[in-house]
XYZ file of C-alpha atoms in Angstrom:
313
model
C 0.235 -0.094 -0.022
C 0.978 3.556 -0.455
C 1.435 6.403 2.093
C -1.623 7.973 0.234
C -3.540 4.880 0.515
C -2.691 4.011 3.744
C -4.038 7.785 4.719
C -7.258 6.664 4.381
C -7.414 3.785 6.676
C -7.271 3.238 10.403
C -3.991 2.150 11.899
C -3.769 0.277 15.242
C -0.215 0.673 17.200
C -0.021 -2.541 18.850
C 2.159 -2.352 21.853
C 2.206 -3.197 26.098
C 1.240 -6.992 25.562
C 2.068 -9.898 28.084
C 5.497 -10.536 28.235
C 8.240 -9.511 30.356
C 9.179 -6.744 28.105
C 5.648 -4.960 28.405
C 7.291 -1.613 29.629
C 9.772 -1.573 26.798
C 7.053 -2.526 24.053
C 4.772 0.469 25.504
C 7.766 3.198 24.864
C 8.085 1.673 21.779
C 4.462 1.783 20.837
C 4.153 5.511 22.335
C 6.985 6.607 19.886
C 5.770 5.005 16.733
C 2.348 6.087 17.377
C 3.421 10.096 18.117
C 5.550 9.500 14.894
C 2.348 8.344 12.662
C 0.208 11.229 14.097
C 2.884 13.754 13.216
C 2.804 11.834 9.331
C -1.024 12.687 9.180
C -2.180 9.337 9.613
C -5.364 8.118 11.318
C -3.637 6.207 14.122
C -4.679 4.479 17.611
C -3.112 3.305 20.477
C -3.578 -0.252 21.389
C -2.435 -1.789 24.803
C -2.715 -5.089 23.855
C -4.553 -7.697 26.145
C -6.278 -11.665 25.451
C -9.450 -9.551 23.939
C -7.526 -8.040 21.002
C -9.704 -9.685 18.589
C -12.362 -7.531 20.110
C -10.762 -4.457 20.282
C -9.214 -4.542 16.441
C -13.313 -5.247 15.887
C -14.412 -2.052 18.139
C -11.852 0.237 16.711
C -12.481 -0.808 12.928
C -8.689 -1.133 12.698
C -7.733 -1.471 8.719
C -3.805 -2.271 9.319
C -1.587 -2.760 12.499
C 1.781 -1.746 13.274
C 3.028 -4.257 15.802
C 5.218 -2.402 18.297
C 5.280 -5.843 20.667
C 7.996 -7.413 22.107
C 8.654 -10.844 23.446
C 5.997 -13.615 23.790
C 2.630 -13.615 22.203
C 3.761 -10.321 20.349
C 7.256 -11.198 18.478
C 6.560 -15.047 18.063
C 3.733 -15.273 15.618
C 1.129 -15.222 17.972
C -0.577 -12.224 17.149
C 0.582 -12.390 13.567
C -1.734 -15.518 13.376
C -4.490 -13.429 14.701
C -4.167 -10.679 12.460
C -3.708 -13.106 9.405
C -7.141 -14.825 10.389
C -8.721 -11.591 10.571
C -7.601 -10.444 7.328
C -5.647 -7.082 9.085
C -2.561 -6.405 7.294
C 0.417 -5.736 9.749
C 3.938 -4.965 9.840
C 7.016 -6.982 9.837
C 7.839 -10.760 9.599
C 4.936 -13.257 9.322
C 4.071 -16.059 11.683
C 6.879 -18.560 10.741
C 9.428 -16.497 10.478
C 8.783 -14.518 13.850
C 8.223 -17.948 15.792
C 11.557 -19.050 14.318
C 13.506 -15.849 14.966
C 11.834 -15.938 18.607
C 12.854 -19.820 19.027
C 16.611 -19.637 19.340
C 16.834 -23.012 19.316
C 15.136 -23.710 15.729
C 16.779 -20.423 15.064
C 20.457 -21.736 15.036
C 19.149 -24.393 13.192
C 18.328 -22.204 10.410
C 21.496 -20.470 10.602
C 23.610 -23.012 10.658
C 21.950 -24.742 7.574
C 22.346 -21.393 5.495
C 25.902 -21.555 6.396
C 26.233 -18.945 9.107
C 28.718 -18.703 11.963
C 27.133 -19.625 15.454
C 28.334 -20.579 18.873
C 28.848 -24.045 20.191
C 25.991 -24.958 22.169
C 23.826 -27.219 24.061
C 19.914 -27.467 24.453
C 18.779 -28.170 27.807
C 15.256 -28.925 28.811
C 13.807 -28.707 32.489
C 15.077 -31.282 34.837
C 18.136 -32.160 32.316
C 21.184 -31.971 34.088
C 24.487 -30.126 32.143
C 28.063 -30.772 32.768
C 30.308 -28.413 31.154
C 33.291 -31.289 30.579
C 31.147 -34.017 29.181
C 29.431 -31.549 26.892
C 32.367 -30.153 25.714
C 31.644 -26.316 26.131
C 34.498 -25.166 28.788
C 33.624 -22.527 31.273
C 32.854 -19.481 30.763
C 29.192 -20.145 29.380
C 26.257 -18.053 28.738
C 22.780 -19.770 29.753
C 19.555 -18.208 27.939
C 16.080 -18.881 27.647
C 15.082 -20.093 24.532
C 12.026 -17.903 23.845
C 12.953 -14.453 25.438
C 14.249 -10.986 24.290
C 16.051 -7.998 25.575
C 18.248 -10.417 27.605
C 15.963 -11.678 29.801
C 17.118 -14.386 31.833
C 20.745 -14.422 30.624
C 23.436 -15.118 32.785
C 27.322 -15.451 31.956
C 28.884 -18.460 34.072
C 32.521 -17.993 34.794
C 32.570 -20.482 37.769
C 30.960 -23.731 37.976
C 29.157 -22.864 41.594
C 27.579 -20.171 39.690
C 25.989 -22.779 37.031
C 23.374 -23.723 39.321
C 21.747 -20.581 39.737
C 21.900 -19.656 36.242
C 20.415 -22.509 34.897
C 17.617 -21.986 37.490
C 16.846 -18.163 36.235
C 16.794 -19.480 32.870
C 13.793 -22.428 33.738
C 12.123 -19.545 35.530
C 11.095 -18.416 31.535
C 11.117 -21.328 29.353
C 11.172 -25.058 29.625
C 14.088 -25.272 27.087
C 17.320 -23.383 27.939
C 20.662 -22.825 25.424
C 23.935 -22.970 26.979
C 26.501 -21.213 24.908
C 30.182 -21.142 24.760
C 31.104 -17.535 25.820
C 32.818 -15.923 22.672
C 34.362 -12.618 23.555
C 33.974 -10.182 20.700
C 32.371 -6.768 20.173
C 28.712 -6.187 20.069
C 27.877 -5.288 16.829
C 24.245 -5.193 15.252
C 23.283 -4.532 11.506
C 19.560 -3.021 10.751
C 17.883 -4.508 8.017
C 15.069 -2.069 6.150
C 13.130 -3.049 3.176
C 14.954 -6.475 3.262
C 18.421 -4.893 2.774
C 21.065 -3.712 5.176
C 21.131 -0.143 6.116
C 24.328 -0.209 8.276
C 25.451 -1.355 11.502
C 25.952 0.152 15.166
C 28.623 -1.538 17.936
C 27.149 -1.375 21.465
C 29.812 -0.940 24.271
C 28.278 -1.782 27.542
C 29.389 0.068 30.901
C 28.399 -3.569 32.237
C 30.058 -6.712 31.359
C 27.604 -7.237 28.995
C 24.607 -5.790 27.039
C 21.916 -6.776 29.668
C 18.146 -5.297 29.982
C 19.735 -2.516 32.327
C 22.178 -1.644 29.386
C 19.944 -1.449 26.904
C 17.235 0.669 28.261
C 18.811 2.711 30.918
C 20.381 6.184 29.433
C 24.462 6.022 29.891
C 24.711 2.543 30.600
C 26.289 1.840 27.041
C 28.213 3.741 24.288
C 26.970 3.378 20.420
C 29.691 3.668 17.720
C 27.661 3.852 14.457
C 29.059 3.318 12.238
C 31.414 0.689 14.000
C 35.001 0.903 13.284
C 35.849 -1.791 11.277
C 38.185 -2.924 8.183
C 36.318 -2.055 5.230
C 35.894 -5.786 4.160
C 35.168 -6.803 7.348
C 32.135 -4.288 7.448
C 30.767 -5.419 4.079
C 30.910 -8.926 5.270
C 28.796 -8.262 8.252
C 25.983 -6.274 6.616
C 25.739 -9.224 3.846
C 25.642 -11.556 6.349
C 22.886 -9.773 8.051
C 20.513 -10.075 5.059
C 21.559 -13.431 5.031
C 20.245 -14.250 8.103
C 17.142 -12.272 7.867
C 16.274 -14.312 4.813
C 17.650 -17.308 6.359
C 14.381 -17.358 8.735
C 12.105 -15.803 5.584
C 11.838 -12.459 7.934
C 9.964 -9.635 5.860
C 10.349 -6.112 5.829
C 12.453 -4.855 8.548
C 14.544 -6.531 11.606
C 17.590 -6.334 13.710
C 20.394 -8.976 13.789
C 23.003 -9.118 16.218
C 26.772 -10.321 16.049
C 29.835 -10.675 17.952
C 32.708 -9.709 16.117
C 35.939 -11.465 17.551
C 39.482 -9.794 17.473
C 40.414 -12.058 14.439
C 37.347 -11.073 12.114
C 35.245 -14.096 12.949
C 31.284 -13.038 13.003
C 29.153 -15.345 15.362
C 25.706 -14.670 14.686
C 23.492 -14.858 17.723
C 19.780 -13.659 16.530
C 17.540 -12.023 14.577
C 15.019 -9.655 16.420
C 11.946 -9.449 14.009
C 10.023 -6.461 15.980
C 13.449 -4.314 17.174
C 13.002 -1.570 19.771
C 11.918 1.477 18.295
C 12.851 3.576 21.587
C 14.857 6.834 22.089
C 17.559 4.390 23.024
C 16.879 1.835 20.246
C 19.511 0.913 18.054
C 17.441 0.559 14.553
C 16.361 4.269 14.616
C 19.806 4.906 15.342
C 21.276 2.936 12.550
C 18.553 4.501 10.167
C 19.361 7.817 11.152
C 23.149 8.152 11.003
C 23.790 5.180 8.420
C 21.041 5.943 5.678
C 20.170 9.211 6.699
C 16.243 8.201 7.536
C 14.913 9.896 10.664
C 12.376 8.500 13.038
C 9.182 9.372 11.522
C 10.133 8.758 7.830
C 11.458 5.099 9.259
C 8.089 4.499 10.846
C 6.156 5.331 7.933
C 8.740 3.027 5.429
C 7.774 0.155 7.869
C 4.141 1.189 7.912
C 4.052 0.929 3.945
C 5.439 -2.440 4.050
C 2.389 -3.863 5.684
C 0.926 -6.685 4.611
C -0.712 -10.153 4.819
C 1.717 -13.178 4.267
C -0.482 -16.070 4.202
C -4.167 -14.667 3.495
C -5.242 -12.513 0.506
C -5.502 -8.782 1.187
C -8.716 -7.258 0.879
């Protein structure tokens, strides 16, 4: 749809939701809603709960701009509801959203596409883990399989810390990942209209880029563009696009890497609904690397809204 066509429709900005990332989602949604109003769109903010279908009908929503993060919003659940209701929406479809949210299946897709991933082991609730027998020496990273924003993630350096880290991750999931810790620079690639716009390096003030560092001003330094050799930078952008395609993503995403001193690029994950807050990385990449300001970015994402399974009316 064109921007002129969309200005004749009612846009529902879906935010909040039921996940551990609810507050971040409210910030993203609030910023997007404000930008859409500034651009002249008929947009309404919708705090998503289990009555979402009824609210969409009551509000006569024609198109959904999804600003949800985490479960029930970033994992294909809401995308499936919108497909069933015939409401075009922003971002990736049901399958790509579900794959990206599940780190276990995402890694399988990345490996099949020839992308470099960290050595890891999948644990189910009740299963024990011995780093020696698993061939994964400490330190390791322990994380839930289906949470974002580093929720439930721990870095384990000593054997006595492992039990508590596993317990923390299992609070959020029945399956978790134990990955070999890779020392490297945290670099994220921004994708818009299925092409890489550029990249940004995050230098957290803490040991790693956790929830606090992501959403607290001053807790991380942003370097955009990252200082890298030109060939390595081009490789990162190409790998970002490849990861986006490997999951079947649509429109936009943010692809997270660890880049070692030797130039190895370890793919961590693809975020199909990256943050759109004042501290978020995708808007910063768009502004500094592609000259796209926040309002234009929001409009570009909106214009890409579509149905991925059904037939758009």
